[in-house]
């Protein structure tokens, strides 16, 4: 699990490393959040069932977590724009 978490973090760094300074923070956070949720849910699944979580279910969890994180970022951004 720890290895998977470091893998998600590395992936986030690689993918957004091409963006100018400051612009990569949000994508990194979304990727890290979604990856952490997916790994955590997969770990819970494993300890509850003794089996590896099916790949399609893991992808679904990651997708839902990523969408949730993007929605939160959008909401925060809108609040900041209204306040400013």
mmCIF file with all atom_site columns, C-alpha atoms in Angstrom:
data_model
loop_
_atom_site.group_PDB
_atom_site.id
_atom_site.type_symbol
_atom_site.label_atom_id
_atom_site.label_alt_id
_atom_site.label_comp_id
_atom_site.label_asym_id
_atom_site.label_entity_id
_atom_site.label_seq_id
_atom_site.pdbx_PDB_ins_code
_atom_site.Cartn_x
_atom_site.Cartn_y
_atom_site.Cartn_z
_atom_site.occupancy
_atom_site.B_iso_or_equiv
_atom_site.pdbx_formal_charge
_atom_site.auth_seq_id
_atom_site.auth_comp_id
_atom_site.auth_asym_id
_atom_site.auth_atom_id
_atom_site.pdbx_PDB_model_num
ATOM 1  C CA . UNK A 1 1  ? 0.000   0.000   0.000   1.00 0.00 ? 1  UNK A CA 1
ATOM 2  C CA . UNK A 1 2  ? 2.782   2.418   0.857   1.00 0.00 ? 2  UNK A CA 1
ATOM 3  C CA . UNK A 1 3  ? 4.408   1.636   -2.484  1.00 0.00 ? 3  UNK A CA 1
ATOM 4  C CA . UNK A 1 4  ? 1.151   2.380   -4.292  1.00 0.00 ? 4  UNK A CA 1
ATOM 5  C CA . UNK A 1 5  ? 0.832   5.695   -2.465  1.00 0.00 ? 5  UNK A CA 1
ATOM 6  C CA . UNK A 1 6  ? 4.335   6.692   -3.526  1.00 0.00 ? 6  UNK A CA 1
ATOM 7  C CA . UNK A 1 7  ? 3.471   5.577   -7.048  1.00 0.00 ? 7  UNK A CA 1
ATOM 8  C CA . UNK A 1 8  ? 0.460   7.913   -7.186  1.00 0.00 ? 8  UNK A CA 1
ATOM 9  C CA . UNK A 1 9  ? 2.564   10.766  -5.859  1.00 0.00 ? 9  UNK A CA 1
ATOM 10 C CA . UNK A 1 10 ? 5.239   10.126  -8.482  1.00 0.00 ? 10 UNK A CA 1
ATOM 11 C CA . UNK A 1 11 ? 2.622   9.948   -11.214 1.00 0.00 ? 11 UNK A CA 1
ATOM 12 C CA . UNK A 1 12 ? 1.180   13.270  -10.107 1.00 0.00 ? 12 UNK A CA 1
ATOM 13 C CA . UNK A 1 13 ? 4.606   14.890  -10.193 1.00 0.00 ? 13 UNK A CA 1
ATOM 14 C CA . UNK A 1 14 ? 5.360   13.496  -13.641 1.00 0.00 ? 14 UNK A CA 1
ATOM 15 C CA . UNK A 1 15 ? 2.056   14.517  -15.189 1.00 0.00 ? 15 UNK A CA 1
ATOM 16 C CA . UNK A 1 16 ? 1.982   18.082  -13.930 1.00 0.00 ? 16 UNK A CA 1
ATOM 17 C CA . UNK A 1 17 ? 5.709   18.708  -13.985 1.00 0.00 ? 17 UNK A CA 1
ATOM 18 C CA . UNK A 1 18 ? 5.326   20.332  -17.385 1.00 0.00 ? 18 UNK A CA 1
ATOM 19 C CA . UNK A 1 19 ? 3.006   23.060  -16.111 1.00 0.00 ? 19 UNK A CA 1
ATOM 20 C CA . UNK A 1 20 ? 4.346   26.475  -15.076 1.00 0.00 ? 20 UNK A CA 1
ATOM 21 C CA . UNK A 1 21 ? 4.975   27.003  -11.364 1.00 0.00 ? 21 UNK A CA 1
ATOM 22 C CA . UNK A 1 22 ? 1.804   27.287  -9.329  1.00 0.00 ? 22 UNK A CA 1
ATOM 23 C CA . UNK A 1 23 ? -0.484  25.762  -11.957 1.00 0.00 ? 23 UNK A CA 1
ATOM 24 C CA . UNK A 1 24 ? 0.432   22.208  -11.039 1.00 0.00 ? 24 UNK A CA 1
ATOM 25 C CA . UNK A 1 25 ? -0.818  22.366  -7.467  1.00 0.00 ? 25 UNK A CA 1
ATOM 26 C CA . UNK A 1 26 ? -4.461  21.590  -8.230  1.00 0.00 ? 26 UNK A CA 1
ATOM 27 C CA . UNK A 1 27 ? -3.859  18.648  -10.589 1.00 0.00 ? 27 UNK A CA 1
ATOM 28 C CA . UNK A 1 28 ? -1.339  17.187  -8.132  1.00 0.00 ? 28 UNK A CA 1
ATOM 29 C CA . UNK A 1 29 ? -3.852  17.450  -5.318  1.00 0.00 ? 29 UNK A CA 1
ATOM 30 C CA . UNK A 1 30 ? -6.631  15.843  -7.382  1.00 0.00 ? 30 UNK A CA 1
ATOM 31 C CA . UNK A 1 31 ? -4.410  12.939  -8.463  1.00 0.00 ? 31 UNK A CA 1
ATOM 32 C CA . UNK A 1 32 ? -3.033  12.430  -4.955  1.00 0.00 ? 32 UNK A CA 1
ATOM 33 C CA . UNK A 1 33 ? -6.510  12.556  -3.381  1.00 0.00 ? 33 UNK A CA 1
ATOM 34 C CA . UNK A 1 34 ? -8.049  10.119  -5.843  1.00 0.00 ? 34 UNK A CA 1
ATOM 35 C CA . UNK A 1 35 ? -5.097  7.760   -5.584  1.00 0.00 ? 35 UNK A CA 1
ATOM 36 C CA . UNK A 1 36 ? -5.150  7.828   -1.799  1.00 0.00 ? 36 UNK A CA 1
ATOM 37 C CA . UNK A 1 37 ? -8.884  7.111   -1.680  1.00 0.00 ? 37 UNK A CA 1
ATOM 38 C CA . UNK A 1 38 ? -8.539  4.260   -4.186  1.00 0.00 ? 38 UNK A CA 1
ATOM 39 C CA . UNK A 1 39 ? -5.620  2.675   -2.327  1.00 0.00 ? 39 UNK A CA 1
ATOM 40 C CA . UNK A 1 40 ? -7.403  3.017   1.008   1.00 0.00 ? 40 UNK A CA 1
ATOM 41 C CA . UNK A 1 41 ? -10.609 1.470   -0.294  1.00 0.00 ? 41 UNK A CA 1
ATOM 42 C CA . UNK A 1 42 ? -8.627  -1.342  -1.945  1.00 0.00 ? 42 UNK A CA 1
ATOM 43 C CA . UNK A 1 43 ? -6.847  -2.023  1.364   1.00 0.00 ? 43 UNK A CA 1
ATOM 44 C CA . UNK A 1 44 ? -10.161 -2.127  3.236   1.00 0.00 ? 44 UNK A CA 1
ATOM 45 C CA . UNK A 1 45 ? -11.550 -4.491  0.592   1.00 0.00 ? 45 UNK A CA 1
ATOM 46 C CA . UNK A 1 46 ? -8.534  -6.774  0.931   1.00 0.00 ? 46 UNK A CA 1
ATOM 47 C CA . UNK A 1 47 ? -8.723  -6.937  4.716   1.00 0.00 ? 47 UNK A CA 1
ATOM 48 C CA . UNK A 1 48 ? -12.482 -7.526  4.649   1.00 0.00 ? 48 UNK A CA 1
ATOM 49 C CA . UNK A 1 49 ? -12.511 -10.176 1.918   1.00 0.00 ? 49 UNK A CA 1
ATOM 50 C CA . UNK A 1 50 ? -8.967  -11.529 1.757   1.00 0.00 ? 50 UNK A CA 1
ATOM 51 C CA . UNK A 1 51 ? -8.978  -10.907 -2.005  1.00 0.00 ? 51 UNK A CA 1
ATOM 52 C CA . UNK A 1 52 ? -7.612  -8.286  -4.336  1.00 0.00 ? 52 UNK A CA 1
ATOM 53 C CA . UNK A 1 53 ? -10.202 -5.719  -5.452  1.00 0.00 ? 53 UNK A CA 1
ATOM 54 C CA . UNK A 1 54 ? -11.277 -6.165  -9.085  1.00 0.00 ? 54 UNK A CA 1
ATOM 55 C CA . UNK A 1 55 ? -9.475  -3.746  -11.400 1.00 0.00 ? 55 UNK A CA 1
ATOM 56 C CA . UNK A 1 56 ? -12.681 -2.279  -12.844 1.00 0.00 ? 56 UNK A CA 1
ATOM 57 C CA . UNK A 1 57 ? -13.980 -1.488  -9.354  1.00 0.00 ? 57 UNK A CA 1
ATOM 58 C CA . UNK A 1 58 ? -10.675 0.172   -8.429  1.00 0.00 ? 58 UNK A CA 1
ATOM 59 C CA . UNK A 1 59 ? -10.828 2.298   -11.592 1.00 0.00 ? 59 UNK A CA 1
ATOM 60 C CA . UNK A 1 60 ? -14.399 3.296   -10.753 1.00 0.00 ? 60 UNK A CA 1
ATOM 61 C CA . UNK A 1 61 ? -13.405 4.381   -7.243  1.00 0.00 ? 61 UNK A CA 1
ATOM 62 C CA . UNK A 1 62 ? -10.492 6.398   -8.636  1.00 0.00 ? 62 UNK A CA 1
ATOM 63 C CA . UNK A 1 63 ? -12.750 8.039   -11.218 1.00 0.00 ? 63 UNK A CA 1
ATOM 64 C CA . UNK A 1 64 ? -15.399 8.961   -8.648  1.00 0.00 ? 64 UNK A CA 1
ATOM 65 C CA . UNK A 1 65 ? -12.798 10.313  -6.213  1.00 0.00 ? 65 UNK A CA 1
ATOM 66 C CA . UNK A 1 66 ? -11.157 12.342  -8.948  1.00 0.00 ? 66 UNK A CA 1
ATOM 67 C CA . UNK A 1 67 ? -14.503 13.848  -9.979  1.00 0.00 ? 67 UNK A CA 1
ATOM 68 C CA . UNK A 1 68 ? -15.296 14.651  -6.342  1.00 0.00 ? 68 UNK A CA 1
ATOM 69 C CA . UNK A 1 69 ? -11.938 16.392  -5.891  1.00 0.00 ? 69 UNK A CA 1
ATOM 70 C CA . UNK A 1 70 ? -12.379 18.408  -9.100  1.00 0.00 ? 70 UNK A CA 1
ATOM 71 C CA . UNK A 1 71 ? -15.836 19.470  -7.924  1.00 0.00 ? 71 UNK A CA 1
ATOM 72 C CA . UNK A 1 72 ? -14.446 20.665  -4.610  1.00 0.00 ? 72 UNK A CA 1
ATOM 73 C CA . UNK A 1 73 ? -11.706 22.631  -6.365  1.00 0.00 ? 73 UNK A CA 1
ATOM 74 C CA . UNK A 1 74 ? -14.279 24.210  -8.683  1.00 0.00 ? 74 UNK A CA 1
ATOM 75 C CA . UNK A 1 75 ? -16.475 25.189  -5.739  1.00 0.00 ? 75 UNK A CA 1
ATOM 76 C CA . UNK A 1 76 ? -13.560 26.739  -3.848  1.00 0.00 ? 76 UNK A CA 1
ATOM 77 C CA . UNK A 1 77 ? -12.460 28.617  -6.959  1.00 0.00 ? 77 UNK A CA 1
ATOM 78 C CA . UNK A 1 78 ? -15.953 30.039  -7.467  1.00 0.00 ? 78 UNK A CA 1
ATOM 79 C CA . UNK A 1 79 ? -16.139 31.150  -3.833  1.00 0.00 ? 79 UNK A CA 1
ATOM 80 C CA . UNK A 1 80 ? -12.774 32.873  -4.103  1.00 0.00 ? 80 UNK A CA 1
ATOM 81 C CA . UNK A 1 81 ? -13.822 34.681  -7.287  1.00 0.00 ? 81 UNK A CA 1
ATOM 82 C CA . UNK A 1 82 ? -17.032 35.920  -5.660  1.00 0.00 ? 82 UNK A CA 1
ATOM 83 C CA . UNK A 1 83 ? -15.153 37.074  -2.563  1.00 0.00 ? 83 UNK A CA 1
ATOM 84 C CA . UNK A 1 84 ? -12.496 38.861  -4.607  1.00 0.00 ? 84 UNK A CA 1
#
